[in-house]
Amino acid sequence: MNNEKYSRRRSALAAELMRRGLSAVMISDFEHGRDSSLRYLCGQPSDALLVVNSNGKSVLIAWDVNMAHRLGDADHILPFTDFGRQSAQALKAAFELLGIEKGSKVALPASTPYPEYIELVQSLDAFDLVCEKNGIDGFIKEMRSRKDADEIDLYWMIAKYTDELMDMVEKEVAAGTLSTELDVALFLEREARRMGAEGMGFESLVAGPERSFGIHAFPTFTAGPFANKGLSILDFGLRFEGYTSDVTMSFVDNLLNQEQKTMIDLVEEAHRIAVEACGPGVSLLKVATLVDEFFANAGWFMPHSLGHGIGLDAHELPTLSMRAMPDDLLLPGHIVTIEPGLYHPELGGVRLENDVLITDTGAEVITHSRIVRL
C-alpha cells in the first residue's frame, strides 16, 4: 500500500529527525500503551510498532499482519510474531532493514515505561536510545494538532453526520421514544454504525437530571431517566477513519427555576463569546480567560477547561485553558472544541459544545449542537 498522505507526514517527521540529529524514531501502539500517532503516520489502527528513519523510510511490525497489509502503509511490513512479540528483537530487525548504523541516536516514545526502556537499552546496546519528555513525540503531536487538507475534508463529513445524529436524537427525545440514558446511548451507537462510523469516538456521556451535576457522569450512562425534567447532558462523538467529533447537547424542560434558567443563559452566552474570540494567532489563554471572567462576574465558576483539540484522540493539542502559556496560539488547521459548562449539586448541569475549525482568516463552527428546550 502506498498512500501519499502518510508518506508526506513521514517525510515531515524525517526532516525533523535530521534536524535533531536523530537517525530514527520508534512509535509503538499496544495494549499496555496506546499512541494514535501510529495510525497518523501509517494508517495501521493499533497493535504495532513503526520505525521511521531520517530519510523517511519506514518499517511497520504488526501483531495482525493481515490487517497491516490491508490498512497499513510502510516500506516494509513484518509480523510481530516473527520476533516472539519482543520489541527489542523487532527493533533490531527494523534497524537492519533501514540501515541504521551502530552508535546512531534513535528516539523512543516519552511514554516508554522505565523497565522497558532499560530492557531495550540493554538489548540494543550498540545504539544510542534516547527517551525525552519533550522530545520528538512533541513534534508529532504538534503535527497532528494542525490538520492537513485530507483531515479537514474528512472533518466536514464527520460534522455532517454528527449534526444529523443530533437532529435524530432531539426528535426522538422530544417524541418520548428515548426516555432513559440507556435508550439514548444505544440509539447513538446503532445509528452511528448505520451511518458507516467505526463507532463512537469515546464512551457516550448520557446524564439525566439526577446525574448532570457531574462534569463527566459516572458511570457514563445508566438505565435512569433522561430529559424528563430539569437539566440533562449528552456528550458524544462519531468516529470515522479514526477521527472523532466531540459535541455536547443539553436537554432542558420548561419547568425550571430561575437559577437553572440563569445557568442556561450564561452557558449560551459564554459559548458565543468564545467562538467569536477564536481565530488564527489568538492566544489560547485569552479565549479561556474571557469565559472564566464572564462566569466569575456572574458569580459562577467553570471547573474545567474551555476546550481542546480533537483528532485521532478525543483530547489533543491545543488546550484552551487557564493553564495555557501566553504564547500558545490558535493556528490554521486546529480543530478545537468550545464547551463552556456550569454544574451544581442540586440544580444539575448544563454544557454546550461544538467543534471549531481555525482557518487562515477566522474560525468556522463545523457542528451545530445546542441546548434543546423541550
Coordinates of C-alpha atoms in Angstrom, one line a residue:
M1 CA 0.0 0.0 0.0
N2 CA 1.4 3.4 -0.9
N3 CA -0.7 6.3 0.5
E4 CA 0.6 9.8 -0.3
K5 CA -0.7 11.4 2.8
Y6 CA 1.2 9.0 5.1
S7 CA 4.4 9.4 3.0
R8 CA 4.1 13.1 3.3
R9 CA 3.7 13.0 7.0
R10 CA 6.6 10.7 7.4
S11 CA 8.7 13.0 5.2
A12 CA 8.0 15.9 7.5
L13 CA 8.9 13.8 10.5
A14 CA 12.1 12.7 8.8
A15 CA 13.2 16.3 8.2
E16 CA 12.8 17.0 11.9
L17 CA 14.7 13.8 12.8
M18 CA 17.5 15.1 10.6
R19 CA 17.4 18.5 12.3
R20 CA 17.6 17.0 15.7
G21 CA 20.5 14.6 14.8
L22 CA 18.3 11.5 15.2
S23 CA 18.7 8.6 12.9
A24 CA 15.2 7.1 13.6
V25 CA 12.2 7.1 15.9
M26 CA 10.0 4.3 17.1
I27 CA 6.3 4.8 17.5
S28 CA 4.5 2.0 19.5
D29 CA 0.8 1.2 20.0
F30 CA 0.0 -1.8 22.0
E31 CA -2.5 -2.7 24.7
H32 CA -0.1 -1.6 27.5
G33 CA 0.5 1.8 25.9
R34 CA -1.7 3.3 23.2
D35 CA -0.5 6.0 20.8
S36 CA -2.6 7.2 17.9
S37 CA 0.4 8.7 16.2
L38 CA 0.9 5.2 14.8
R39 CA -2.3 5.5 12.8
Y40 CA -1.5 9.1 11.9
L41 CA 1.8 8.1 10.3
C42 CA 1.0 4.8 8.6
G43 CA -2.8 4.0 8.8
Q44 CA -2.4 0.9 11.0
P45 CA -5.2 1.3 13.6
S46 CA -3.3 -0.3 16.5
D47 CA -1.1 -3.1 17.9
A48 CA 2.1 -2.5 16.0
L49 CA 5.3 -0.6 16.2
L50 CA 6.6 1.7 13.4
V51 CA 10.2 2.8 12.9
V52 CA 10.8 5.8 10.6
N53 CA 14.4 6.9 9.7
S54 CA 15.8 10.3 8.8
N55 CA 15.3 9.5 5.1
G56 CA 11.6 8.9 5.6
K57 CA 11.8 5.2 5.1
S58 CA 9.7 3.0 7.4
V59 CA 9.2 -0.4 8.8
L60 CA 5.8 -1.5 10.3
I61 CA 5.8 -4.5 12.6
A62 CA 2.3 -5.6 13.4
W63 CA 0.6 -8.1 15.6
D64 CA -2.1 -8.6 13.0
V65 CA 0.0 -8.6 9.8
N66 CA -3.0 -9.3 7.6
M67 CA -4.7 -6.2 8.8
A68 CA -1.4 -4.3 8.3
H69 CA -1.2 -5.3 4.7
R70 CA -4.8 -4.2 4.2
L71 CA -4.7 -0.9 6.1
G72 CA -1.0 0.0 6.8
D73 CA 1.4 2.0 4.7
A74 CA 5.1 1.5 5.1
D75 CA 8.2 0.5 3.0
H76 CA 8.4 -2.8 4.9
I77 CA 5.6 -4.7 6.8
L78 CA 6.6 -7.6 9.1
P79 CA 4.7 -9.8 11.5
F80 CA 5.4 -9.1 15.2
T81 CA 5.2 -12.9 15.9
D82 CA 8.4 -13.4 13.8
F83 CA 10.2 -11.8 16.7
G84 CA 8.5 -13.6 19.5
R85 CA 6.5 -10.4 20.1
Q86 CA 9.6 -8.9 21.7
S87 CA 10.1 -5.2 20.9
A88 CA 13.9 -5.4 21.2
Q89 CA 14.2 -8.1 18.6
A90 CA 11.7 -6.4 16.3
L91 CA 13.6 -3.1 16.6
K92 CA 16.9 -4.8 15.8
A93 CA 15.4 -6.2 12.6
A94 CA 13.9 -2.8 11.7
F95 CA 17.3 -1.1 12.2
E96 CA 18.9 -3.6 9.9
L97 CA 16.3 -3.1 7.2
L98 CA 16.7 0.7 7.4
G99 CA 20.4 0.7 7.5
I100 CA 20.6 2.3 10.9
E101 CA 24.3 2.4 11.8
K102 CA 25.6 1.3 15.2
G103 CA 26.1 4.2 17.5
S104 CA 23.2 6.1 16.0
K105 CA 20.7 8.1 18.1
V106 CA 17.2 6.6 18.0
A107 CA 14.3 8.1 19.8
L108 CA 11.9 6.1 21.9
P109 CA 8.4 7.3 22.9
A110 CA 8.4 9.5 26.0
S111 CA 5.7 7.2 27.5
T112 CA 8.1 4.2 27.4
P113 CA 7.9 2.6 30.9
Y114 CA 11.3 2.7 32.7
P115 CA 11.7 -1.1 33.0
E116 CA 11.0 -1.5 29.2
Y117 CA 13.5 1.3 28.5
I118 CA 16.2 -0.4 30.5
E119 CA 15.4 -3.7 28.7
L120 CA 15.7 -2.0 25.3
V121 CA 18.9 -0.2 26.2
Q122 CA 20.5 -3.5 27.3
S123 CA 19.3 -5.5 24.3
L124 CA 20.3 -2.8 21.8
D125 CA 23.5 -1.5 23.4
A126 CA 25.1 -0.8 20.0
F127 CA 22.7 2.1 19.6
D128 CA 22.1 5.3 21.5
L129 CA 18.5 5.1 22.5
V130 CA 17.1 8.3 23.8
C131 CA 13.8 8.8 25.7
E132 CA 13.0 12.5 26.3
K133 CA 10.0 14.1 27.9
N134 CA 9.8 16.9 25.4
G135 CA 11.4 15.0 22.5
I136 CA 10.2 14.1 19.0
D137 CA 6.8 13.0 20.5
G138 CA 6.0 16.7 21.0
F139 CA 6.8 17.4 17.4
I140 CA 4.4 14.7 16.2
K141 CA 1.7 15.9 18.5
E142 CA 2.1 19.4 17.1
M143 CA 1.9 18.0 13.5
R144 CA -1.3 16.2 14.5
S145 CA -2.8 19.3 16.0
R146 CA -2.7 21.2 12.7
K147 CA -5.0 19.2 10.4
D148 CA -3.9 18.9 6.7
A149 CA -6.3 19.2 3.8
D150 CA -7.2 15.5 3.9
E151 CA -8.1 15.7 7.5
I152 CA -10.2 18.8 7.1
D153 CA -12.2 17.3 4.3
L154 CA -12.8 14.3 6.5
Y155 CA -13.9 16.5 9.4
W156 CA -16.5 18.3 7.3
M157 CA -18.0 14.9 6.6
I158 CA -17.8 13.8 10.2
A159 CA -19.5 17.1 11.2
K160 CA -22.3 16.5 8.8
Y161 CA -23.1 13.1 10.2
T162 CA -22.7 14.4 13.8
D163 CA -25.3 17.1 13.0
E164 CA -27.7 14.5 11.5
L165 CA -27.4 12.3 14.6
M166 CA -28.0 15.3 16.9
D167 CA -31.2 16.1 14.9
M168 CA -32.3 12.5 15.2
V169 CA -31.7 12.3 18.9
E170 CA -33.6 15.6 19.5
K171 CA -36.6 14.3 17.5
E172 CA -36.7 11.0 19.4
V173 CA -36.3 12.5 22.8
A174 CA -39.0 15.1 22.1
A175 CA -41.3 12.3 21.0
G176 CA -40.7 10.4 24.2
T177 CA -39.2 7.3 22.4
L178 CA -35.8 7.8 24.1
S179 CA -36.8 8.2 27.7
T180 CA -33.7 6.7 29.5
E181 CA -30.0 7.3 29.4
L182 CA -29.6 3.7 28.1
D183 CA -32.1 4.3 25.3
V184 CA -30.1 7.3 24.2
A185 CA -26.7 5.7 24.4
L186 CA -27.7 2.6 22.4
F187 CA -29.6 4.7 19.8
L188 CA -26.4 6.7 19.2
E189 CA -24.3 3.5 18.8
R190 CA -26.8 1.9 16.4
E191 CA -27.3 4.9 14.2
A192 CA -23.6 5.8 14.1
R193 CA -22.8 2.3 12.8
R194 CA -25.6 2.6 10.2
M195 CA -24.0 5.8 9.0
G196 CA -20.8 4.0 8.4
A197 CA -18.9 5.2 11.5
E198 CA -16.3 3.0 13.1
G199 CA -18.2 3.6 16.3
M200 CA -18.4 6.3 19.0
G201 CA -15.4 8.4 19.4
F202 CA -15.5 7.8 23.1
E203 CA -18.0 6.3 25.6
S204 CA -21.0 8.5 25.3
L205 CA -21.9 10.5 28.4
V206 CA -25.6 10.5 29.0
A207 CA -26.6 12.1 32.2
G208 CA -30.3 12.7 33.2
P209 CA -31.4 15.4 35.7
E210 CA -30.3 13.4 38.7
R211 CA -26.7 13.0 37.4
S212 CA -26.0 16.0 35.2
F213 CA -24.2 17.8 38.2
G214 CA -21.1 15.8 37.2
I215 CA -18.7 17.1 34.6
H216 CA -18.3 13.6 33.3
A217 CA -21.1 11.5 34.8
F218 CA -20.1 8.2 36.4
P219 CA -21.0 5.7 35.1
T220 CA -21.2 7.2 31.7
F221 CA -24.9 6.1 31.4
T222 CA -27.4 4.1 33.4
A223 CA -31.0 2.9 32.9
G224 CA -32.2 6.0 34.7
P225 CA -34.5 8.7 33.2
F226 CA -33.2 11.2 30.7
A227 CA -34.7 14.6 29.8
N228 CA -37.8 14.0 31.9
K229 CA -37.3 17.2 34.0
G230 CA -34.6 19.7 34.9
L231 CA -31.3 19.6 33.2
S232 CA -29.8 16.7 31.2
I233 CA -26.5 16.4 29.4
L234 CA -25.5 14.4 26.3
D235 CA -21.8 14.4 25.3
F236 CA -20.7 12.2 22.4
G237 CA -18.6 11.9 19.2
L238 CA -18.7 9.9 16.0
R239 CA -15.5 8.2 14.8
F240 CA -14.7 7.9 11.1
E241 CA -11.3 6.7 9.8
G242 CA -10.0 7.0 13.3
Y243 CA -11.1 10.7 13.8
T244 CA -13.7 11.7 16.2
S245 CA -16.1 14.7 16.6
D246 CA -17.0 15.8 20.1
V247 CA -20.2 17.6 20.9
T248 CA -22.4 18.2 23.9
M249 CA -26.2 18.9 23.9
S250 CA -28.2 19.8 26.9
F251 CA -31.9 19.0 27.2
V252 CA -34.0 21.2 29.5
D253 CA -37.7 21.4 30.2
N254 CA -39.9 24.4 30.7
L255 CA -40.3 23.9 34.5
L256 CA -37.0 25.4 35.6
N257 CA -36.3 27.7 38.5
Q258 CA -34.6 31.0 37.9
E259 CA -31.2 29.7 38.9
Q260 CA -31.4 27.0 36.3
K261 CA -32.5 29.5 33.6
T262 CA -29.6 31.7 34.5
M263 CA -27.2 28.8 34.1
I264 CA -28.5 28.1 30.6
D265 CA -28.3 31.7 29.6
L266 CA -24.8 32.1 30.9
V267 CA -23.6 28.9 29.1
E268 CA -25.1 30.0 25.8
E269 CA -23.5 33.5 26.1
A270 CA -20.2 32.1 27.1
H271 CA -20.2 29.8 24.0
R272 CA -20.9 32.8 21.8
I273 CA -18.2 34.9 23.4
A274 CA -15.6 32.1 23.0
V275 CA -16.4 31.3 19.4
E276 CA -16.3 35.0 18.4
A277 CA -12.9 35.3 20.0
C278 CA -11.3 32.4 18.1
G279 CA -9.1 33.0 15.1
P280 CA -5.6 32.4 13.8
G281 CA -2.9 33.9 16.1
V282 CA -5.3 34.3 19.0
S283 CA -3.9 33.3 22.4
L284 CA -5.5 30.2 23.9
L285 CA -5.2 31.8 27.3
K286 CA -7.0 34.9 26.1
V287 CA -10.1 32.9 24.9
A288 CA -10.2 30.8 28.1
T289 CA -9.8 34.0 30.3
L290 CA -12.7 35.7 28.5
V291 CA -15.1 32.9 29.5
D292 CA -13.7 32.4 33.0
E293 CA -14.0 36.1 33.7
F294 CA -17.5 36.2 32.2
F295 CA -18.7 33.4 34.6
A296 CA -16.9 34.9 37.6
N297 CA -18.6 38.3 37.0
A298 CA -21.9 36.4 37.2
G299 CA -20.9 34.7 40.4
W300 CA -20.2 31.3 38.8
F301 CA -17.1 29.1 38.2
M302 CA -16.4 26.6 35.4
P303 CA -14.5 23.7 36.8
H304 CA -12.9 22.5 33.6
S305 CA -11.0 23.8 30.6
L306 CA -12.9 25.7 27.9
G307 CA -11.9 23.3 25.1
H308 CA -9.3 21.1 23.5
G309 CA -8.1 19.9 20.1
I310 CA -9.7 16.8 18.6
G311 CA -8.4 14.3 16.1
L312 CA -7.4 10.6 16.3
D313 CA -7.8 11.1 20.1
A314 CA -10.8 12.8 21.7
H315 CA -8.3 15.1 23.5
E316 CA -5.4 16.5 21.6
L317 CA -3.4 19.7 21.4
P318 CA -4.1 22.6 21.7
T319 CA -5.9 23.1 25.0
L320 CA -7.9 26.3 25.7
S321 CA -7.2 26.6 29.4
M322 CA -6.2 28.9 32.1
R323 CA -3.0 26.8 32.3
A324 CA -2.1 27.7 28.7
M325 CA 1.1 29.7 28.2
P326 CA 0.6 33.3 26.8
D327 CA 2.4 32.5 23.6
D328 CA 0.3 29.4 22.9
L329 CA -1.8 30.3 19.9
L330 CA -4.7 29.1 17.8
L331 CA -3.3 28.3 14.3
P332 CA -4.9 27.5 10.9
G333 CA -5.7 23.8 10.8
H334 CA -6.5 23.5 14.5
I335 CA -9.9 21.9 15.2
V336 CA -10.9 22.6 18.8
T337 CA -14.0 22.2 21.0
I338 CA -15.6 25.1 22.6
E339 CA -17.5 23.7 25.6
P340 CA -18.5 26.0 28.4
G341 CA -20.4 24.4 31.2
L342 CA -21.8 25.0 34.7
Y343 CA -22.7 22.4 37.3
H344 CA -24.5 22.5 40.7
P345 CA -25.0 19.6 43.1
E346 CA -28.8 20.3 43.4
L347 CA -29.6 22.2 40.3
G348 CA -27.9 19.9 37.8
G349 CA -25.6 20.8 35.0
V350 CA -25.6 22.4 31.5
R351 CA -22.9 22.3 28.9
L352 CA -22.8 23.4 25.2
E353 CA -20.1 22.0 23.0
N354 CA -19.2 22.5 19.3
D355 CA -16.2 21.8 17.1
V356 CA -14.5 24.8 15.6
L357 CA -12.1 24.9 12.7
I358 CA -9.4 27.6 12.7
T359 CA -8.8 28.9 9.2
D360 CA -6.4 31.4 7.7
T361 CA -8.9 34.2 8.2
G362 CA -11.0 33.3 11.2
A363 CA -13.0 30.4 12.7
E364 CA -15.8 28.2 11.4
V365 CA -18.2 26.3 13.7
I366 CA -18.5 22.9 11.9
T367 CA -21.0 21.2 14.2
H368 CA -24.3 22.7 15.3
S369 CA -25.0 21.5 18.8
R370 CA -27.5 23.4 21.0
I371 CA -29.4 23.5 24.2
V372 CA -32.7 21.8 23.5
R373 CA -35.7 23.3 25.2
L374 CA -38.4 20.6 25.5

